[in-house]
Short mmCIF file of C-alpha atoms and ligand atoms in Angstrom, two decimals:
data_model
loop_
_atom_site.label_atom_id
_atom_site.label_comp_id
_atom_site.label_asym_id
_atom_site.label_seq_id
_atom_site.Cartn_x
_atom_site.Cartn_y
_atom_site.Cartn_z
CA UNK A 763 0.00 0.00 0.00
CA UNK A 764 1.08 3.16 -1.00
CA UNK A 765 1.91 5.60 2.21
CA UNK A 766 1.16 8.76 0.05
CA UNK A 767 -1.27 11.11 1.69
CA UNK A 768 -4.22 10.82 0.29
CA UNK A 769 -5.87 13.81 -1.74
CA UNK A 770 -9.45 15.21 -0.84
CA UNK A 771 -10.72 14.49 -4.19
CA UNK A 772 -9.54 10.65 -2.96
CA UNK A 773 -10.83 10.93 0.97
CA UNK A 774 -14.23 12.70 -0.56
CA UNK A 775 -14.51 9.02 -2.27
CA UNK A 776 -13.19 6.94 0.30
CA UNK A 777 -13.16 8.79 3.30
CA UNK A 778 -14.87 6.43 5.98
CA UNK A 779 -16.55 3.92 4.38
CA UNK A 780 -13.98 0.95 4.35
CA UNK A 781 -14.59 0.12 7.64
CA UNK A 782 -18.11 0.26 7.52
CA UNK A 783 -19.06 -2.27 4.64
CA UNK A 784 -20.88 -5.22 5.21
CA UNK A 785 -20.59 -9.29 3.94
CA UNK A 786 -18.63 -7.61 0.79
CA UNK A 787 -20.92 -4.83 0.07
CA UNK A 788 -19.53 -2.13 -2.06
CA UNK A 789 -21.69 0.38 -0.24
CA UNK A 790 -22.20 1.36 3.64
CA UNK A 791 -25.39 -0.04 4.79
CA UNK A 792 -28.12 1.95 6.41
CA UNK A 793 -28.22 0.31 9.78
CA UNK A 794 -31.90 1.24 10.50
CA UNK A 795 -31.77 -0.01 13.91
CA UNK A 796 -32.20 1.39 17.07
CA UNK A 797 -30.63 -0.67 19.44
CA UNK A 798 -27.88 -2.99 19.50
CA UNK A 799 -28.07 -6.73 20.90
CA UNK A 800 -25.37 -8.53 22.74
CA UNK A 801 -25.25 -12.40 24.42
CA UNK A 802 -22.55 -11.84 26.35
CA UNK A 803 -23.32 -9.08 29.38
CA UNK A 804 -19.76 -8.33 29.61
CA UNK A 805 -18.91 -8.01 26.20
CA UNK A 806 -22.00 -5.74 26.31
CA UNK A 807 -20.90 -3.51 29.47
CA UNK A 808 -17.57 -3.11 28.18
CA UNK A 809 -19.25 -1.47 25.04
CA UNK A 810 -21.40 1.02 27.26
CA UNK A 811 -18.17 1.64 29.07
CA UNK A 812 -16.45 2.69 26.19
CA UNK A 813 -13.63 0.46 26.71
CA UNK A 814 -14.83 -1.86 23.42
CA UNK A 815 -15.67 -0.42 20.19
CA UNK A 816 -19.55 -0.95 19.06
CA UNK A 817 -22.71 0.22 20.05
CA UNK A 818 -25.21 0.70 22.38
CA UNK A 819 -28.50 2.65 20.96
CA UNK A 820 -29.04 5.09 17.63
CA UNK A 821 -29.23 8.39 19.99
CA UNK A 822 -25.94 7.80 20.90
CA UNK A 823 -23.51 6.12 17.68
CA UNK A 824 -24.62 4.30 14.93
CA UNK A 825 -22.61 2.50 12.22
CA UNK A 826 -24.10 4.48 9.11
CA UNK A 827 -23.60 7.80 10.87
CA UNK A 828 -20.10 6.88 12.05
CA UNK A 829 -19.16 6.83 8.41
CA UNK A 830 -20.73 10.00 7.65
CA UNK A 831 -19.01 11.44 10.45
CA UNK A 832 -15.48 9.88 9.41
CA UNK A 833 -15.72 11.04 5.97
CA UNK A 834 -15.71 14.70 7.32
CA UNK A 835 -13.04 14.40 9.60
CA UNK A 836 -10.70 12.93 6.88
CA UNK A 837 -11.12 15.88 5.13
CA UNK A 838 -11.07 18.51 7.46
CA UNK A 839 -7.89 16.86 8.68
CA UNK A 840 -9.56 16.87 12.84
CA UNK A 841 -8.77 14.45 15.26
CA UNK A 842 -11.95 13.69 15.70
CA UNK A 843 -16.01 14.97 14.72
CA UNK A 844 -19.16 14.34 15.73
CA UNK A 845 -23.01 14.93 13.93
CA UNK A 846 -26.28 16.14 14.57
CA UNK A 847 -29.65 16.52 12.84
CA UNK A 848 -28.94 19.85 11.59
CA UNK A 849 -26.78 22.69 10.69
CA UNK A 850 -28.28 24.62 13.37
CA UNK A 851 -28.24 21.77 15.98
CA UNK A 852 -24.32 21.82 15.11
CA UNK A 853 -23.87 25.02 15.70
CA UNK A 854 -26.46 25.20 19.02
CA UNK A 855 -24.95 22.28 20.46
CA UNK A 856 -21.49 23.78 20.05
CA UNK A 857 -22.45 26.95 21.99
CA UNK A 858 -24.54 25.30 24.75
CA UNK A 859 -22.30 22.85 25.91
CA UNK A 860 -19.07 25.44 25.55
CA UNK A 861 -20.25 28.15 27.25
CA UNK A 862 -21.66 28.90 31.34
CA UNK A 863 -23.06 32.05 32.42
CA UNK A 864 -21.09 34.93 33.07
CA UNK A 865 -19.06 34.11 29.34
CA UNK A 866 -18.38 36.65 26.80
CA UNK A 867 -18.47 35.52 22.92
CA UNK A 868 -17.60 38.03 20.15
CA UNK A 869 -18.49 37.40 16.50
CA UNK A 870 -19.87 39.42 14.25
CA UNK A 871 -22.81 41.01 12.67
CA UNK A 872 -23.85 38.72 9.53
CA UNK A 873 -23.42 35.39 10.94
CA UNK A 874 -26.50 32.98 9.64
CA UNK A 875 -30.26 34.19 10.40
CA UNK A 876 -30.20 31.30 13.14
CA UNK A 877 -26.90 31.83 14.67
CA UNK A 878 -27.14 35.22 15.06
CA UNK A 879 -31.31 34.48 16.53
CA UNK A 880 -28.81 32.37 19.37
CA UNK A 881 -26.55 35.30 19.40
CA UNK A 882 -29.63 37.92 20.57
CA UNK A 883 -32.36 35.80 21.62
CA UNK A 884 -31.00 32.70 23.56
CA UNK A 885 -27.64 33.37 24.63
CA UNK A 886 -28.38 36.64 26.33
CA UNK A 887 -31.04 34.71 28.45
CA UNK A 888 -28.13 32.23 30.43
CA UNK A 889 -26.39 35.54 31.22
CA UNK A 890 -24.02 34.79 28.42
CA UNK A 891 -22.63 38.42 27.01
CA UNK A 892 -22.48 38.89 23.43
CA UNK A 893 -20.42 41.17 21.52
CA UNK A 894 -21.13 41.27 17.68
CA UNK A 895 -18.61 43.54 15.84
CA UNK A 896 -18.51 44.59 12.17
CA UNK A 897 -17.89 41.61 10.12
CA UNK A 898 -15.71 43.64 7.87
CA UNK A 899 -13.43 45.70 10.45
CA UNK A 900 -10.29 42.86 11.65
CA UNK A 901 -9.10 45.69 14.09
CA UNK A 902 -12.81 46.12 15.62
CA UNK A 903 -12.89 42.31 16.34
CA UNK A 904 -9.27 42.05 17.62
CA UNK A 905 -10.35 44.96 20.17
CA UNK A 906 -13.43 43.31 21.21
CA UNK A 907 -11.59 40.06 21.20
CA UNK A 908 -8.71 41.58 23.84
CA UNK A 909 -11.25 42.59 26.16
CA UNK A 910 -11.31 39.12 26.83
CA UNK A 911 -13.59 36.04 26.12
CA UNK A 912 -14.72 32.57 26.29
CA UNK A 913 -15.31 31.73 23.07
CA UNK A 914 -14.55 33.77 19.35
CA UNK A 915 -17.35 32.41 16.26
CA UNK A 916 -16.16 33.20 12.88
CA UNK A 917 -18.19 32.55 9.53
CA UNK A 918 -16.57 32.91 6.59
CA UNK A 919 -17.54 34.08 3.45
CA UNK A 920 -20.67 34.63 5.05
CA UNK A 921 -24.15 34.36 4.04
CA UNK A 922 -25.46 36.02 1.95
CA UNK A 923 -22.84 38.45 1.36
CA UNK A 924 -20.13 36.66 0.76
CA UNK A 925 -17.65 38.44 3.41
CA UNK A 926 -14.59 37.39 4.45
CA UNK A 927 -12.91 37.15 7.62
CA UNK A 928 -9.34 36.48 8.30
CA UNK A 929 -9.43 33.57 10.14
CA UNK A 930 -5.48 33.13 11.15
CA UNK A 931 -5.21 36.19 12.47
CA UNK A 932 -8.29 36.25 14.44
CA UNK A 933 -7.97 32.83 15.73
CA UNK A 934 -4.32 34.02 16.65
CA UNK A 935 -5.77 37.27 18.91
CA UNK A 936 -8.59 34.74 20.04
CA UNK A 937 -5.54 32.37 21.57
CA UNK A 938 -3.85 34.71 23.03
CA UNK A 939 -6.83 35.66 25.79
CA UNK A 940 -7.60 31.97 25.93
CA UNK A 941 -10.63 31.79 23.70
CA UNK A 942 -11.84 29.38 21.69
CA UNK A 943 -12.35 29.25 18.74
CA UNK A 944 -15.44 28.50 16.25
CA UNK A 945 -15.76 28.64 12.37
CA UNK A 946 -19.01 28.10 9.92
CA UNK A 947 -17.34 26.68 7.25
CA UNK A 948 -20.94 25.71 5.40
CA UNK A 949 -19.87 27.64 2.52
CA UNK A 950 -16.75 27.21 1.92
CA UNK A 951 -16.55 23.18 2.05
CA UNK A 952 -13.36 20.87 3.15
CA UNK A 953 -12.52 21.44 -0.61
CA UNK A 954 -11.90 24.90 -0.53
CA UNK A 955 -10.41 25.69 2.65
CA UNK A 956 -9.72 23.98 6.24
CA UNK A 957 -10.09 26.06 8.98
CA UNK A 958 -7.90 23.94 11.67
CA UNK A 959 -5.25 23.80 9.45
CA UNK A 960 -5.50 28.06 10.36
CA UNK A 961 -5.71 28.02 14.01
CA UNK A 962 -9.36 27.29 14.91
CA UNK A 963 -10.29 25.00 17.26
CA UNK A 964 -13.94 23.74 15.63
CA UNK A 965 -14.97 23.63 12.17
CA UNK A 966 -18.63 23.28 11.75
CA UNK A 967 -20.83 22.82 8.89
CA UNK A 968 -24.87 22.68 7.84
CA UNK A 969 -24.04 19.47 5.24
CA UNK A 970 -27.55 20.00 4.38
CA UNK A 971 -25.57 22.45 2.01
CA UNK A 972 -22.88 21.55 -0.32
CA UNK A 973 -21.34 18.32 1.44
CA UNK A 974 -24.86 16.46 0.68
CA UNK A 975 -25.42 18.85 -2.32
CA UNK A 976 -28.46 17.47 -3.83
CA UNK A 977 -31.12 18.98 -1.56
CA UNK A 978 -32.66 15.39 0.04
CA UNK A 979 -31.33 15.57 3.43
CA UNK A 980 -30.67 17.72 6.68
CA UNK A 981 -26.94 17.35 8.96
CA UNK A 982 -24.74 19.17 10.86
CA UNK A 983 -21.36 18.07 11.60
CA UNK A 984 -18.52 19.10 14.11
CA UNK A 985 -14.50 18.69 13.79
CA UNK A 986 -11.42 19.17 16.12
CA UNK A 987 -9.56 18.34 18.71
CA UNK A 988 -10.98 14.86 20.69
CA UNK A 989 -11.07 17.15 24.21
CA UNK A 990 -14.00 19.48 22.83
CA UNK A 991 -15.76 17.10 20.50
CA UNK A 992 -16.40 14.38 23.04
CA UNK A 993 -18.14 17.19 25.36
CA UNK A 994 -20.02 18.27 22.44
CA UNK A 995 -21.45 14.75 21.39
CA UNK A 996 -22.07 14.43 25.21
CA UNK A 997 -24.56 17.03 25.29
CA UNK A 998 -25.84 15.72 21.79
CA UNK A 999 -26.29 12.34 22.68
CA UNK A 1000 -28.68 13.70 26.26
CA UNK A 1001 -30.63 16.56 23.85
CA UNK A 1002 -31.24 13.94 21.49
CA UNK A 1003 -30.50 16.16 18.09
CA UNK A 1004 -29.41 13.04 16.52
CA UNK A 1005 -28.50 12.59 12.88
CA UNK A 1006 -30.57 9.98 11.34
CA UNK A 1007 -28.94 6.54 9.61
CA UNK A 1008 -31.18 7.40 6.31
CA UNK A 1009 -29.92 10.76 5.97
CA UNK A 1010 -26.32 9.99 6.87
CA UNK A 1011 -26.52 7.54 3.89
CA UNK A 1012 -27.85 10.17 1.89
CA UNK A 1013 -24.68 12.41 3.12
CA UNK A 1014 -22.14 9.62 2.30
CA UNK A 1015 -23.51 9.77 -0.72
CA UNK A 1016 -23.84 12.94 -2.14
CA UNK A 1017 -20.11 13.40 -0.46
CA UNK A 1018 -18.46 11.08 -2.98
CA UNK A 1019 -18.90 14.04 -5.70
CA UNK A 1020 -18.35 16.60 -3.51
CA UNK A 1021 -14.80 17.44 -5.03
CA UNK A 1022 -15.84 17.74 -8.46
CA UNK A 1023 -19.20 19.69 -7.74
CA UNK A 1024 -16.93 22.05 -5.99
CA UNK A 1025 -14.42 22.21 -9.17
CA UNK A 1026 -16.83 22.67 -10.83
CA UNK A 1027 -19.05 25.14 -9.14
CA UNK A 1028 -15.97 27.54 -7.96
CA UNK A 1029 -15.25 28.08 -11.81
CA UNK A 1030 -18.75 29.24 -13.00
CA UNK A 1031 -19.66 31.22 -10.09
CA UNK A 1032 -16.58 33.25 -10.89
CA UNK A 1033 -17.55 33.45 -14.19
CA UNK A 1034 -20.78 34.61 -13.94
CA UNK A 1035 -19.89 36.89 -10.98
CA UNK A 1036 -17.42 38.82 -14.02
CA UNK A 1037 -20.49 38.34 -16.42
CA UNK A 1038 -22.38 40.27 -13.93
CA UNK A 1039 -20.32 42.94 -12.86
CA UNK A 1040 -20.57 44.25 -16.29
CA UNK A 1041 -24.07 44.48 -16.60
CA UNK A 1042 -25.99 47.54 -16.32
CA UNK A 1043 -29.08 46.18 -14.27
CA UNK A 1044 -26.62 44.87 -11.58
CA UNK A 1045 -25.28 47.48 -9.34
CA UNK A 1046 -23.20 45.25 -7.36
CA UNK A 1047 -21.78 41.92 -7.11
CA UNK A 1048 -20.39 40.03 -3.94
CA UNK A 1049 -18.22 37.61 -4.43
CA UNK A 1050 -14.42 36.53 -2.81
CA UNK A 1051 -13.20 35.94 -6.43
CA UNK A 1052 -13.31 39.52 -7.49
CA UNK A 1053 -10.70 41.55 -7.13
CA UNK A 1054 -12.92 44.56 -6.13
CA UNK A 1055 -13.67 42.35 -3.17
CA UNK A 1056 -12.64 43.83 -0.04
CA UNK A 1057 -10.78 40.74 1.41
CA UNK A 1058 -9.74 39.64 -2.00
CA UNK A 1059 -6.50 39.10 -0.69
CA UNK A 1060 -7.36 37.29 2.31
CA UNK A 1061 -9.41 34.94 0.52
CA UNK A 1062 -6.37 34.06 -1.61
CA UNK A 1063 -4.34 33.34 0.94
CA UNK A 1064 -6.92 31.38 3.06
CA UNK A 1065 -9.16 29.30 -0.18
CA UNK A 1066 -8.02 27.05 -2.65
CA UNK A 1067 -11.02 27.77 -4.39
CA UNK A 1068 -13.89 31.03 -3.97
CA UNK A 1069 -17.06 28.65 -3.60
CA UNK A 1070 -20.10 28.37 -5.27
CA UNK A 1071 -22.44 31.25 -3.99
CA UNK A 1072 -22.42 34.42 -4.93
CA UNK A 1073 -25.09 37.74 -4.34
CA UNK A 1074 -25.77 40.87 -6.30
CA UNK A 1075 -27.93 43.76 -6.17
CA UNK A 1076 -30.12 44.90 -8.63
CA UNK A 1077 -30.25 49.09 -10.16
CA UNK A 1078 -34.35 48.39 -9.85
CA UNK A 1079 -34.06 47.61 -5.82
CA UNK A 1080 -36.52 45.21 -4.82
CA UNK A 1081 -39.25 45.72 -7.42
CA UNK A 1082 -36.87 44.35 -9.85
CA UNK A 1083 -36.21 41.50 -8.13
CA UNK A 1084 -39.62 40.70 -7.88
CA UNK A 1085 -39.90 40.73 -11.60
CA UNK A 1086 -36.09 39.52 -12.20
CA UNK A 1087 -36.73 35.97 -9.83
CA UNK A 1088 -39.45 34.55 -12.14
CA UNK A 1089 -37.63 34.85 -15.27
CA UNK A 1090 -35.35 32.49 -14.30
CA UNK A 1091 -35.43 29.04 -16.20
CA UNK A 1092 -32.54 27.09 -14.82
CA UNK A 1093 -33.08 28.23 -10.71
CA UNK A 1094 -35.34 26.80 -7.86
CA UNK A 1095 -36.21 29.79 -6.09
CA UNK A 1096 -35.69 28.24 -2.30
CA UNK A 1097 -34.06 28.82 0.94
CA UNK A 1098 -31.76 26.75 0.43
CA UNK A 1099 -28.02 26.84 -1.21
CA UNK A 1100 -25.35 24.18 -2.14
CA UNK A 1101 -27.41 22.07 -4.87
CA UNK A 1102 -26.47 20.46 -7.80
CA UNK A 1103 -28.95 22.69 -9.35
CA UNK A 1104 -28.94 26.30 -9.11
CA UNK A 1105 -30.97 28.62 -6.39
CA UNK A 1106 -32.34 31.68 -6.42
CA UNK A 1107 -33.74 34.22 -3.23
CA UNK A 1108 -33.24 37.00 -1.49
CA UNK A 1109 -32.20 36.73 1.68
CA UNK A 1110 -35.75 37.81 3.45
CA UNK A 1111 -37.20 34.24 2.21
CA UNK A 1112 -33.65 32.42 2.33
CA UNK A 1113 -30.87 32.60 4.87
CA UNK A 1114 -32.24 35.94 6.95
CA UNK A 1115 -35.71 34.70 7.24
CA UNK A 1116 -36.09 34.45 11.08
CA UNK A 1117 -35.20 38.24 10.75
CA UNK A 1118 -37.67 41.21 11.00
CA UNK A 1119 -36.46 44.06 8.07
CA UNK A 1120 -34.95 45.99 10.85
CA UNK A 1121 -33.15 43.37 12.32
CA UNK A 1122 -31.13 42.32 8.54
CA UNK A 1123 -30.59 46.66 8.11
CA UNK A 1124 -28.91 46.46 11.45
CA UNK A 1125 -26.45 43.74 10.12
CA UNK A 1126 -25.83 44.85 6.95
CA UNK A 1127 -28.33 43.14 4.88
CA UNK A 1128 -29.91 44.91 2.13
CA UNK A 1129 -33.36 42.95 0.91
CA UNK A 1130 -32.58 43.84 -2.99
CA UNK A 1131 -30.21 41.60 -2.93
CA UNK A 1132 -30.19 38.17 -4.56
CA UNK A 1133 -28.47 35.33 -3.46
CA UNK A 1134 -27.62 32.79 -6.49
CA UNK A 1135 -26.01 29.42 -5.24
CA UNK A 1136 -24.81 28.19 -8.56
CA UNK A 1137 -25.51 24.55 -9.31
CA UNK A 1138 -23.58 21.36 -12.07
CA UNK A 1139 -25.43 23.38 -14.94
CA UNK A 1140 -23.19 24.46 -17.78
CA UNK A 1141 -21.98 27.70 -17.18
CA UNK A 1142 -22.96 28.74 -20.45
CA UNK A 1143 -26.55 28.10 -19.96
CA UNK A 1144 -26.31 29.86 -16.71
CA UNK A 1145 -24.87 32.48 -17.64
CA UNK A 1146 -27.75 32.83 -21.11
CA UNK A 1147 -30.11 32.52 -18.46
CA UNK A 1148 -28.96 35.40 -16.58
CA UNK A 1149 -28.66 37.52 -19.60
CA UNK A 1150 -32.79 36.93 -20.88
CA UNK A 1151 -33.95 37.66 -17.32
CA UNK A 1152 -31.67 41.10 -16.81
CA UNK A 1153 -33.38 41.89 -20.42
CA UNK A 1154 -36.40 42.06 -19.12
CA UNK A 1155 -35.66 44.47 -16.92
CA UNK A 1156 -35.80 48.69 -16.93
CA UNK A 1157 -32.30 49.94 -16.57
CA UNK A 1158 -32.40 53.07 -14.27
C1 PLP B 2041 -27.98 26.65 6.27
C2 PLP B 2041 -26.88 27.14 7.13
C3 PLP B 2041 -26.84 26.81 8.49
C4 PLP B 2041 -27.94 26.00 9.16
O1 PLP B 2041 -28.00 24.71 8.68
P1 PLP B 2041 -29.33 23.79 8.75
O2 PLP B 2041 -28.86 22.48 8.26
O3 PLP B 2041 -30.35 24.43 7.87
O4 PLP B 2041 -29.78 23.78 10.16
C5 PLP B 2041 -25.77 27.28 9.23
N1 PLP B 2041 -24.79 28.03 8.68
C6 PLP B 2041 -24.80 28.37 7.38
C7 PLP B 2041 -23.70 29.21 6.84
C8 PLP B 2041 -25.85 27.95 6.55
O5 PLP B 2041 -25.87 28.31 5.27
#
């Protein structure tokens, strides 16, 4: 056997599964079984105990989602990485078993509608201070960050648009008050970037997004060191946000392409986020591959590629993307991003929709924006697409 590392086109394939197959099965089985049966009642404690591998009951492990949860920590290079029903159960999880009242987090304005909903709403009920700077300003966060706290969450690019933060340096300032530290890296993927590899301490991710990437199932996944996951899949396994065996299949699955969707989804949305920039119904385009980007630089230095979603805004504000939306042939206009086909939204209906209109002003969301998670479609089409539906429209 060859002792080369492996590449993450190679673990997106293999990742996980070889230990998992079954009587020579190409394919990890979906163990849909609850509980696990043993003769022997030794055998059987030393399993509960820990100090045997196997299982016990689906709340806690189960085979299927052990392979789900092993393909992800292949590729995010962590020691170790745990699941949960959801994106949001990920990232809830996370916060509730890391942090006690009397804790201070910073982050920052634009994190995801539900994060930022913990952020206001929940956190600040346990007594848990929360300081959310501007998403854009890296000496704002470092001075919020030296003023001491439990726990730094970073997002990056963000959604919907498409900021991004420098995560080495800010996990750096985070370490040095003895934070820890947290990163959403939904839309960025394994593929294009690895947070631990930068300093953070937990990379998280909704896989409901791009590591599933055809739209059929909901997950949330956490990576890094053994010390924190194990707490966090403790307070997983008693709140019961468990990832289900069907839908970790489902995961597995969809995973197995996720290198070449992202190939090939990084190229067009940089395409059409040029094609766009040039035309005269768009007044602006977000989007880490442009070099009018603010971090352009950053995101060089921190992605290997610039990810498949990008947002623009439209001359016509809202009204015209009311009449732009429906034009579109090749989009599903839905909350959700990270599909082999292409989506469509604005952010009130997609990732900012547990936000009232003040709420998304206050963190820098303007509602004529359209978020456009590009999909496997020839670029070409896309891209014709685009151009009929701007046609349509006045140009003020
Ligand atoms: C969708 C999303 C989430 C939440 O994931 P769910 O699986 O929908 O719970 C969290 N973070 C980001 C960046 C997302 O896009």
């Amino acid at each position: 056997m060859s002792d080369q590392q492996p590449s993450l086109s190679t673990l997106s394939v293999w990742a996980g599964e070889e230990k998992s197959l079954w009587q020579g099965a190409t394919q990890v089985p979906v163990v849909h079984s609850v509980a696990f049966g043993y003769q022997d009642v030794d055998n059987w404690l030393d399993v509960a105990l820990g100090r045997a591998p196997g299982h016990i009951y689906s709340r806690n492990t189960n085979p299927t989602v052990q392979a789900f949860e092993e393909k992800v920590r292949q590729l995010e290079g962590a020691e170790a990485a745990t699941s949960f029903a959801t994106g949001m159960a990920a990232i809830s999880n996370t916060l509730f078993t890391l942090l006690s009242p009397g804790d201070r987090v910073v982050s920052v304005k634009d994190t995801y509608g539900g994060t930022s909903k913990i952020f206001l709403e929940f956190l600040p009920r346990f007594q848990i201070e929360v300081d959310l700077c501007d998403t854009t300003d890296h000496a704002a966060i470092e001075v919020a960050i030296a003023q001491g706290c439990r726990l730094l969450y970073l997002e990056s690019p963000t959604n919907p648009t498409l900021k991004v933060m420098d995560i080495a340096r800010l996990a750096q300032a985070a370490h040095q008050v003895g934070a820890i530290v947290v990163a959403d890296n939904t839309f960025a993927t394994p593929i294009n970037q690895n947070p631990l590899a930068l300093g953070v301490d937990l990379v998280l991710h909704s896989a409901t997004k791009f590591l599933g990437g055809h739209a059929d199932a909901l997950g949330g996944v956490v990576c890094g060191a053994r010390q924190w996951v194990e707490q966090i899949y403790h307070f997983r396994e008693i709140n019961g946000a468990t990832l289900e065996p069907m839908a970790a299949y489902l995961l597995l699955r969809g995973m197995k392409t996720l290198h070449l969707r992202i190939r090939q989804q990084n190229e067009s949305a940089l395409q059409i986020a040029r094609f766009l920039a040039e035309q005269p119904q768009v007044s602006q385009v977000f989007y880490p591959g442009l070099e009018t980007h603010t971090h352009h630089d950053v995101a060089r230095r921190q992605m290997r590629g610039f990810g498949g979603v990008l947002s623009f805004m439209l001359t016509g504000g809202f009204d015209a993307v009311r009449a732009f939306l429906p034009q579109l042939r090749y989009a599903h206009r839905a909350a959700n991003l990270g599909a082999v086909e292409t989506i469509a939204g604005p952010p009130a209906t997609t990732s900012h929709v547990e936000c009232t209109p003040e709420e998304r002003e206050a963190m820098g969301i303007p509602e004529g924006l359209i978020r456009y998670s590009v999909g496997i479609e020839e670029t070409a089409d896309l891209m014709a697409d685009l151009r009929q539906a701007l046609a349509g429209l006045d140009i003020r």
